[in-house]
Short mmCIF file of N, CA, C and O in Angstrom, two decimals:
data_model
loop_
_atom_site.label_atom_id
_atom_site.label_comp_id
_atom_site.label_asym_id
_atom_site.label_seq_id
_atom_site.Cartn_x
_atom_site.Cartn_y
_atom_site.Cartn_z
N UNK A 622 -29.59 67.09 -50.37
CA UNK A 622 -28.18 66.91 -50.19
C UNK A 622 -27.92 66.71 -48.70
O UNK A 622 -28.53 67.36 -47.86
N UNK A 623 -27.00 65.83 -48.39
CA UNK A 623 -26.66 65.51 -47.01
C UNK A 623 -25.16 65.55 -46.82
O UNK A 623 -24.39 65.29 -47.75
N UNK A 624 -24.74 65.84 -45.59
CA UNK A 624 -23.35 65.63 -45.21
C UNK A 624 -23.35 64.53 -44.16
O UNK A 624 -24.34 64.34 -43.43
N UNK A 625 -22.27 63.79 -44.11
CA UNK A 625 -22.15 62.64 -43.20
C UNK A 625 -21.04 62.95 -42.20
O UNK A 625 -19.97 63.41 -42.59
N UNK A 626 -21.29 62.66 -40.92
CA UNK A 626 -20.21 62.84 -39.95
C UNK A 626 -19.46 61.54 -39.73
O UNK A 626 -19.80 60.49 -40.31
N UNK A 627 -18.45 61.59 -38.90
CA UNK A 627 -17.59 60.42 -38.66
C UNK A 627 -18.29 59.32 -37.87
O UNK A 627 -17.72 58.24 -37.69
N UNK A 628 -19.49 59.58 -37.38
CA UNK A 628 -20.19 58.62 -36.53
C UNK A 628 -21.39 57.98 -37.24
O UNK A 628 -22.20 57.32 -36.61
N UNK A 629 -21.52 58.21 -38.54
CA UNK A 629 -22.58 57.57 -39.31
C UNK A 629 -23.90 58.30 -39.30
O UNK A 629 -24.93 57.71 -39.63
N UNK A 630 -23.89 59.58 -38.95
CA UNK A 630 -25.11 60.39 -38.99
C UNK A 630 -25.07 61.29 -40.22
O UNK A 630 -24.00 61.78 -40.60
N UNK A 631 -26.22 61.51 -40.82
CA UNK A 631 -26.32 62.42 -41.96
C UNK A 631 -27.18 63.61 -41.57
O UNK A 631 -28.09 63.50 -40.76
N UNK A 632 -26.83 64.76 -42.15
CA UNK A 632 -27.57 65.99 -41.88
C UNK A 632 -27.98 66.59 -43.21
O UNK A 632 -27.16 66.72 -44.13
N UNK A 633 -29.24 66.95 -43.31
CA UNK A 633 -29.78 67.50 -44.54
C UNK A 633 -29.33 68.95 -44.71
O UNK A 633 -29.53 69.77 -43.83
N UNK A 634 -28.70 69.24 -45.84
CA UNK A 634 -28.39 70.62 -46.23
C UNK A 634 -29.47 70.95 -47.26
O UNK A 634 -29.41 70.54 -48.40
N UNK A 635 -30.48 71.67 -46.82
CA UNK A 635 -31.70 71.72 -47.62
C UNK A 635 -31.82 72.87 -48.60
O UNK A 635 -32.83 72.97 -49.29
N UNK A 636 -30.78 73.70 -48.70
CA UNK A 636 -30.85 74.71 -49.76
C UNK A 636 -29.45 75.23 -50.08
O UNK A 636 -28.51 75.09 -49.29
N UNK A 637 -29.29 75.83 -51.26
CA UNK A 637 -27.97 76.32 -51.68
C UNK A 637 -27.41 77.42 -50.77
O UNK A 637 -26.19 77.51 -50.61
N UNK A 638 -28.25 78.23 -50.17
CA UNK A 638 -27.77 79.30 -49.29
C UNK A 638 -26.97 78.71 -48.13
O UNK A 638 -25.89 79.21 -47.79
N UNK A 639 -27.49 77.66 -47.52
CA UNK A 639 -26.78 77.02 -46.41
C UNK A 639 -25.50 76.36 -46.92
O UNK A 639 -24.43 76.50 -46.33
N UNK A 640 -25.58 75.65 -48.03
CA UNK A 640 -24.41 75.00 -48.61
C UNK A 640 -23.29 76.02 -48.84
O UNK A 640 -22.12 75.77 -48.53
N UNK A 641 -23.65 77.18 -49.36
CA UNK A 641 -22.66 78.20 -49.71
C UNK A 641 -22.08 78.93 -48.50
O UNK A 641 -21.15 79.72 -48.65
N UNK A 642 -22.58 78.66 -47.30
CA UNK A 642 -22.02 79.26 -46.08
C UNK A 642 -20.71 78.60 -45.67
O UNK A 642 -20.05 79.04 -44.74
N UNK A 643 -20.36 77.54 -46.38
CA UNK A 643 -19.17 76.77 -46.04
C UNK A 643 -18.19 76.78 -47.20
O UNK A 643 -18.45 76.17 -48.25
N UNK A 644 -17.08 77.47 -47.01
CA UNK A 644 -16.08 77.58 -48.06
C UNK A 644 -15.44 76.25 -48.44
O UNK A 644 -14.93 76.10 -49.55
N UNK A 645 -15.47 75.28 -47.54
CA UNK A 645 -14.85 73.99 -47.85
C UNK A 645 -15.79 73.05 -48.58
O UNK A 645 -15.37 71.98 -49.02
N UNK A 646 -17.07 73.42 -48.73
CA UNK A 646 -18.00 72.62 -49.54
C UNK A 646 -17.80 73.00 -51.00
O UNK A 646 -17.61 74.16 -51.33
N UNK A 647 -17.89 72.03 -51.86
CA UNK A 647 -17.74 72.27 -53.29
C UNK A 647 -18.86 71.57 -54.04
O UNK A 647 -19.12 70.37 -53.80
N UNK A 648 -19.49 72.29 -54.94
CA UNK A 648 -20.56 71.69 -55.75
C UNK A 648 -20.02 70.53 -56.58
O UNK A 648 -20.74 69.57 -56.83
N UNK A 649 -18.76 70.59 -56.95
CA UNK A 649 -18.15 69.52 -57.75
C UNK A 649 -17.84 68.27 -56.94
O UNK A 649 -17.55 67.23 -57.50
N UNK A 650 -17.89 68.38 -55.61
CA UNK A 650 -17.57 67.24 -54.75
C UNK A 650 -18.80 66.43 -54.36
O UNK A 650 -18.68 65.42 -53.67
N UNK A 651 -19.98 66.87 -54.77
CA UNK A 651 -21.21 66.16 -54.40
C UNK A 651 -21.25 64.83 -55.12
O UNK A 651 -20.99 64.75 -56.33
N UNK A 652 -21.58 63.80 -54.38
CA UNK A 652 -21.65 62.46 -54.96
C UNK A 652 -23.07 61.92 -54.86
O UNK A 652 -23.73 62.09 -53.83
N UNK A 653 -23.52 61.29 -55.89
CA UNK A 653 -24.81 60.60 -55.87
C UNK A 653 -24.58 59.19 -55.34
O UNK A 653 -23.59 58.54 -55.70
N UNK A 654 -25.48 58.75 -54.49
CA UNK A 654 -25.39 57.40 -53.96
C UNK A 654 -26.74 56.72 -54.12
O UNK A 654 -27.78 57.37 -54.29
N UNK A 655 -26.74 55.43 -54.03
CA UNK A 655 -27.99 54.68 -54.14
C UNK A 655 -28.85 54.92 -52.90
O UNK A 655 -28.34 55.34 -51.84
N UNK A 656 -30.11 54.64 -53.03
CA UNK A 656 -31.01 54.77 -51.88
C UNK A 656 -30.57 53.84 -50.76
O UNK A 656 -30.63 54.19 -49.58
N UNK A 657 -30.08 52.67 -51.11
CA UNK A 657 -29.61 51.71 -50.10
C UNK A 657 -28.45 52.28 -49.30
O UNK A 657 -28.39 52.15 -48.07
N UNK A 658 -27.51 52.95 -49.98
CA UNK A 658 -26.38 53.57 -49.30
C UNK A 658 -26.88 54.73 -48.43
O UNK A 658 -26.48 54.87 -47.27
N UNK A 659 -27.75 55.55 -48.98
CA UNK A 659 -28.33 56.68 -48.24
C UNK A 659 -28.98 56.19 -46.95
O UNK A 659 -28.83 56.80 -45.89
N UNK A 660 -29.67 55.08 -47.03
CA UNK A 660 -30.41 54.55 -45.88
C UNK A 660 -29.51 53.94 -44.81
O UNK A 660 -29.99 53.66 -43.70
N UNK A 661 -28.25 53.72 -45.12
CA UNK A 661 -27.32 53.17 -44.12
C UNK A 661 -27.03 54.15 -42.99
O UNK A 661 -26.63 53.76 -41.91
N UNK A 662 -27.23 55.44 -43.26
CA UNK A 662 -26.88 56.48 -42.29
C UNK A 662 -28.13 56.98 -41.58
O UNK A 662 -29.18 57.15 -42.20
N UNK A 663 -28.00 57.22 -40.27
CA UNK A 663 -29.11 57.76 -39.48
C UNK A 663 -29.18 59.27 -39.67
O UNK A 663 -28.16 59.94 -39.69
N UNK A 664 -30.39 59.79 -39.80
CA UNK A 664 -30.58 61.23 -39.97
C UNK A 664 -30.54 61.93 -38.62
O UNK A 664 -31.10 61.44 -37.64
N UNK A 665 -29.89 63.08 -38.59
CA UNK A 665 -29.87 63.91 -37.39
C UNK A 665 -30.21 65.35 -37.76
O UNK A 665 -29.73 65.87 -38.76
N UNK A 666 -31.03 65.96 -36.94
CA UNK A 666 -31.34 67.39 -37.12
C UNK A 666 -30.80 68.18 -35.93
O UNK A 666 -31.24 69.28 -35.64
N UNK A 667 -29.85 67.61 -35.22
CA UNK A 667 -29.30 68.21 -34.00
C UNK A 667 -27.95 68.85 -34.33
O UNK A 667 -27.10 68.25 -34.98
N UNK A 668 -27.77 70.09 -33.88
CA UNK A 668 -26.51 70.78 -34.15
C UNK A 668 -26.23 71.83 -33.09
O UNK A 668 -27.09 72.19 -32.30
N UNK A 669 -25.02 72.34 -33.13
CA UNK A 669 -24.65 73.50 -32.34
C UNK A 669 -23.63 74.29 -33.13
O UNK A 669 -22.90 73.74 -33.96
N UNK A 670 -23.58 75.58 -32.88
CA UNK A 670 -22.62 76.44 -33.57
C UNK A 670 -21.28 76.35 -32.87
O UNK A 670 -21.20 76.16 -31.65
N UNK A 671 -20.23 76.52 -33.64
CA UNK A 671 -18.88 76.44 -33.07
C UNK A 671 -18.59 77.55 -32.06
O UNK A 671 -17.66 77.45 -31.28
N UNK A 672 -19.43 78.59 -32.02
CA UNK A 672 -19.25 79.71 -31.08
C UNK A 672 -20.29 79.70 -29.96
O UNK A 672 -20.39 80.66 -29.20
N UNK A 673 -21.07 78.63 -29.86
CA UNK A 673 -22.22 78.61 -28.94
C UNK A 673 -22.39 77.20 -28.38
O UNK A 673 -22.50 76.24 -29.14
N UNK A 674 -22.42 77.05 -27.06
CA UNK A 674 -22.60 75.70 -26.50
C UNK A 674 -24.04 75.18 -26.58
O UNK A 674 -24.27 74.00 -26.35
N UNK A 675 -25.00 76.04 -26.94
CA UNK A 675 -26.39 75.59 -27.02
C UNK A 675 -26.58 74.60 -28.16
O UNK A 675 -26.08 74.80 -29.26
N UNK A 676 -27.33 73.55 -27.87
CA UNK A 676 -27.64 72.53 -28.87
C UNK A 676 -29.07 72.78 -29.35
O UNK A 676 -29.96 73.04 -28.55
N UNK A 677 -29.26 72.69 -30.66
CA UNK A 677 -30.55 72.97 -31.28
C UNK A 677 -31.03 71.78 -32.09
O UNK A 677 -30.24 71.00 -32.61
N UNK A 678 -32.34 71.71 -32.23
CA UNK A 678 -32.98 70.81 -33.18
C UNK A 678 -33.54 71.69 -34.29
O UNK A 678 -34.11 72.75 -34.02
N UNK A 679 -33.40 71.26 -35.51
CA UNK A 679 -33.84 72.06 -36.64
C UNK A 679 -35.13 71.47 -37.23
O UNK A 679 -35.18 70.30 -37.59
N UNK A 680 -36.14 72.30 -37.31
CA UNK A 680 -37.42 71.92 -37.90
C UNK A 680 -37.49 72.55 -39.30
O UNK A 680 -37.57 73.76 -39.43
N UNK A 681 -37.42 71.72 -40.32
CA UNK A 681 -37.51 72.22 -41.69
C UNK A 681 -38.98 72.51 -42.00
O UNK A 681 -39.82 71.64 -41.89
N UNK A 682 -39.27 73.75 -42.39
CA UNK A 682 -40.64 74.19 -42.61
C UNK A 682 -40.96 74.24 -44.10
O UNK A 682 -42.00 73.77 -44.53
N UNK A 683 -40.08 74.85 -44.89
CA UNK A 683 -40.33 75.02 -46.32
C UNK A 683 -38.99 74.97 -47.05
O UNK A 683 -38.25 75.95 -47.08
N UNK A 684 -38.70 73.83 -47.64
CA UNK A 684 -37.43 73.64 -48.31
C UNK A 684 -37.26 74.60 -49.48
O UNK A 684 -36.18 75.16 -49.70
N UNK A 685 -38.30 74.82 -50.25
CA UNK A 685 -38.22 75.71 -51.41
C UNK A 685 -37.85 77.13 -51.01
O UNK A 685 -37.02 77.78 -51.63
N UNK A 686 -38.46 77.61 -49.94
CA UNK A 686 -38.19 78.98 -49.47
C UNK A 686 -36.99 79.04 -48.53
O UNK A 686 -36.58 80.12 -48.11
N UNK A 687 -36.42 77.89 -48.19
CA UNK A 687 -35.27 77.86 -47.29
C UNK A 687 -35.63 78.21 -45.87
O UNK A 687 -34.81 78.73 -45.12
N UNK A 688 -36.86 77.92 -45.47
CA UNK A 688 -37.31 78.29 -44.13
C UNK A 688 -37.20 77.10 -43.18
O UNK A 688 -37.70 76.01 -43.46
N UNK A 689 -36.56 77.36 -42.05
CA UNK A 689 -36.45 76.37 -40.99
C UNK A 689 -36.44 77.11 -39.66
O UNK A 689 -36.12 78.29 -39.58
N UNK A 690 -36.81 76.38 -38.61
CA UNK A 690 -36.87 76.96 -37.27
C UNK A 690 -35.98 76.14 -36.36
O UNK A 690 -36.06 74.91 -36.32
N UNK A 691 -35.11 76.84 -35.62
CA UNK A 691 -34.25 76.16 -34.66
C UNK A 691 -34.92 76.20 -33.29
O UNK A 691 -35.52 77.19 -32.90
N UNK A 692 -34.81 75.08 -32.58
CA UNK A 692 -35.37 74.95 -31.24
C UNK A 692 -34.25 74.54 -30.30
O UNK A 692 -33.63 73.49 -30.48
N UNK A 693 -33.98 75.39 -29.31
CA UNK A 693 -32.95 75.08 -28.33
C UNK A 693 -33.40 73.86 -27.53
O UNK A 693 -34.54 73.79 -27.06
N UNK A 694 -32.52 72.89 -27.39
CA UNK A 694 -32.81 71.73 -26.55
C UNK A 694 -32.48 72.13 -25.12
O UNK A 694 -31.36 72.00 -24.65
N UNK A 695 -33.48 72.66 -24.46
CA UNK A 695 -33.32 73.22 -23.11
C UNK A 695 -33.46 72.09 -22.10
O UNK A 695 -34.54 71.84 -21.55
N UNK A 696 -32.34 71.39 -21.88
CA UNK A 696 -32.36 70.23 -20.98
C UNK A 696 -30.95 69.95 -20.50
O UNK A 696 -29.98 70.42 -21.09
N UNK A 697 -30.86 69.18 -19.46
CA UNK A 697 -29.56 68.78 -18.94
C UNK A 697 -28.98 67.69 -19.83
O UNK A 697 -29.68 67.10 -20.66
N UNK A 698 -27.70 67.40 -19.63
CA UNK A 698 -27.06 66.33 -20.39
C UNK A 698 -27.75 65.00 -20.11
O UNK A 698 -27.97 64.19 -21.02
N UNK A 699 -28.15 64.77 -18.87
CA UNK A 699 -28.83 63.52 -18.52
C UNK A 699 -30.20 63.43 -19.22
O UNK A 699 -30.58 62.36 -19.70
N UNK A 700 -30.91 64.55 -19.29
CA UNK A 700 -32.19 64.56 -20.00
C UNK A 700 -31.99 64.33 -21.50
O UNK A 700 -32.78 63.63 -22.13
N UNK A 701 -30.94 64.91 -22.05
CA UNK A 701 -30.60 64.73 -23.46
C UNK A 701 -30.44 63.24 -23.78
O UNK A 701 -31.05 62.72 -24.71
N UNK A 702 -29.64 62.57 -22.98
CA UNK A 702 -29.41 61.13 -23.16
C UNK A 702 -30.70 60.35 -22.89
O UNK A 702 -31.05 59.43 -23.63
N UNK A 703 -31.43 60.75 -21.86
CA UNK A 703 -32.68 60.08 -21.51
C UNK A 703 -33.74 60.15 -22.59
O UNK A 703 -34.59 59.27 -22.69
N UNK A 704 -33.69 61.18 -23.41
CA UNK A 704 -34.64 61.31 -24.51
C UNK A 704 -34.19 60.56 -25.76
O UNK A 704 -34.82 60.63 -26.81
N UNK A 705 -33.07 59.84 -25.64
CA UNK A 705 -32.60 59.02 -26.75
C UNK A 705 -31.64 59.70 -27.71
O UNK A 705 -31.29 59.13 -28.74
N UNK A 706 -31.22 60.92 -27.38
CA UNK A 706 -30.24 61.59 -28.23
C UNK A 706 -28.86 60.99 -28.00
O UNK A 706 -28.58 60.39 -26.96
N UNK A 707 -28.00 61.19 -28.96
CA UNK A 707 -26.63 60.68 -28.92
C UNK A 707 -25.71 61.87 -29.19
O UNK A 707 -25.91 62.60 -30.16
N UNK A 708 -24.70 62.07 -28.35
CA UNK A 708 -23.78 63.21 -28.56
C UNK A 708 -23.11 63.16 -29.92
O UNK A 708 -22.74 64.18 -30.49
N UNK A 709 -22.96 61.95 -30.48
CA UNK A 709 -22.32 61.81 -31.79
C UNK A 709 -23.19 62.33 -32.93
O UNK A 709 -22.72 62.49 -34.04
N UNK A 710 -24.46 62.58 -32.65
CA UNK A 710 -25.34 63.07 -33.71
C UNK A 710 -25.37 64.60 -33.78
O UNK A 710 -26.00 65.17 -34.65
N UNK A 711 -24.65 65.26 -32.86
CA UNK A 711 -24.62 66.72 -32.84
C UNK A 711 -23.62 67.22 -33.88
O UNK A 711 -22.42 67.01 -33.74
N UNK A 712 -24.14 67.85 -34.92
CA UNK A 712 -23.29 68.42 -35.96
C UNK A 712 -22.82 69.80 -35.54
O UNK A 712 -23.57 70.55 -34.91
N UNK A 713 -21.61 70.16 -35.91
CA UNK A 713 -21.07 71.48 -35.65
C UNK A 713 -21.33 72.34 -36.88
O UNK A 713 -21.01 71.94 -38.00
N UNK A 714 -21.95 73.50 -36.69
CA UNK A 714 -22.23 74.43 -37.78
C UNK A 714 -21.54 75.76 -37.48
O UNK A 714 -21.09 75.99 -36.36
N UNK A 715 -21.49 76.62 -38.47
CA UNK A 715 -20.90 77.93 -38.23
C UNK A 715 -21.97 78.92 -37.75
O UNK A 715 -23.17 78.63 -37.80
N UNK A 716 -21.52 80.07 -37.30
CA UNK A 716 -22.42 81.09 -36.76
C UNK A 716 -23.41 81.57 -37.83
O UNK A 716 -24.57 81.81 -37.54
N UNK A 717 -22.94 81.69 -39.06
CA UNK A 717 -23.82 82.16 -40.15
C UNK A 717 -25.01 81.23 -40.32
O UNK A 717 -26.15 81.69 -40.46
N UNK A 718 -24.76 79.93 -40.28
CA UNK A 718 -25.89 79.00 -40.43
C UNK A 718 -26.79 79.06 -39.20
O UNK A 718 -28.01 79.09 -39.33
N UNK A 719 -26.21 79.08 -38.02
CA UNK A 719 -27.04 79.16 -36.81
C UNK A 719 -27.97 80.37 -36.87
O UNK A 719 -29.16 80.27 -36.57
N UNK A 720 -27.44 81.50 -37.30
CA UNK A 720 -28.22 82.73 -37.32
C UNK A 720 -29.18 82.82 -38.51
O UNK A 720 -30.05 83.68 -38.53
N UNK A 721 -29.04 81.96 -39.47
CA UNK A 721 -29.88 81.94 -40.67
C UNK A 721 -31.32 81.52 -40.33
O UNK A 721 -32.27 81.97 -40.95
N UNK A 722 -31.46 80.66 -39.34
CA UNK A 722 -32.77 80.09 -39.01
C UNK A 722 -33.52 80.94 -38.00
O UNK A 722 -32.93 81.56 -37.12
N UNK A 723 -34.85 80.92 -38.13
CA UNK A 723 -35.70 81.57 -37.13
C UNK A 723 -35.58 80.78 -35.83
O UNK A 723 -35.28 79.60 -35.83
N UNK A 724 -35.84 81.46 -34.72
CA UNK A 724 -35.82 80.81 -33.42
C UNK A 724 -37.23 80.50 -32.98
O UNK A 724 -38.10 81.37 -32.99
N UNK A 725 -37.46 79.26 -32.62
CA UNK A 725 -38.76 78.83 -32.14
C UNK A 725 -38.72 78.52 -30.65
O UNK A 725 -37.70 78.77 -29.98
N UNK A 726 -39.79 77.99 -30.16
CA UNK A 726 -39.88 77.64 -28.74
C UNK A 726 -38.86 76.54 -28.41
O UNK A 726 -38.60 75.66 -29.23
N UNK A 727 -38.28 76.61 -27.21
CA UNK A 727 -37.33 75.57 -26.82
C UNK A 727 -38.03 74.21 -26.65
O UNK A 727 -39.24 74.15 -26.40
N UNK A 728 -37.25 73.17 -26.80
CA UNK A 728 -37.75 71.81 -26.54
C UNK A 728 -37.23 71.38 -25.19
O UNK A 728 -36.05 71.56 -24.89
N UNK A 729 -38.10 70.85 -24.39
CA UNK A 729 -37.71 70.42 -23.03
C UNK A 729 -37.91 68.95 -22.86
O UNK A 729 -38.65 68.32 -23.49
#
């Protein structure tokens, strides 16, 4: 399951626990789309919590077990852009989701 932002990026919501952290998400609102439509959107694993200015990359480890590791993107804004990231790909998540993931080594 994916959510799409206003800039054409999609973010994988890889388990029901994460989906249920958002009261405005509804299981009845999920739409199936063709693979061609799915492929129109660029995937992003970059996010930050609404209470935290740190930007993280999410490494999905085990979808079945709901295990993922967040890596702080420990870099300046210029380095962020220089590595090919786009500010529009940064998804905003809530504190519960941010804290759900294990913390791994920062990415520089």
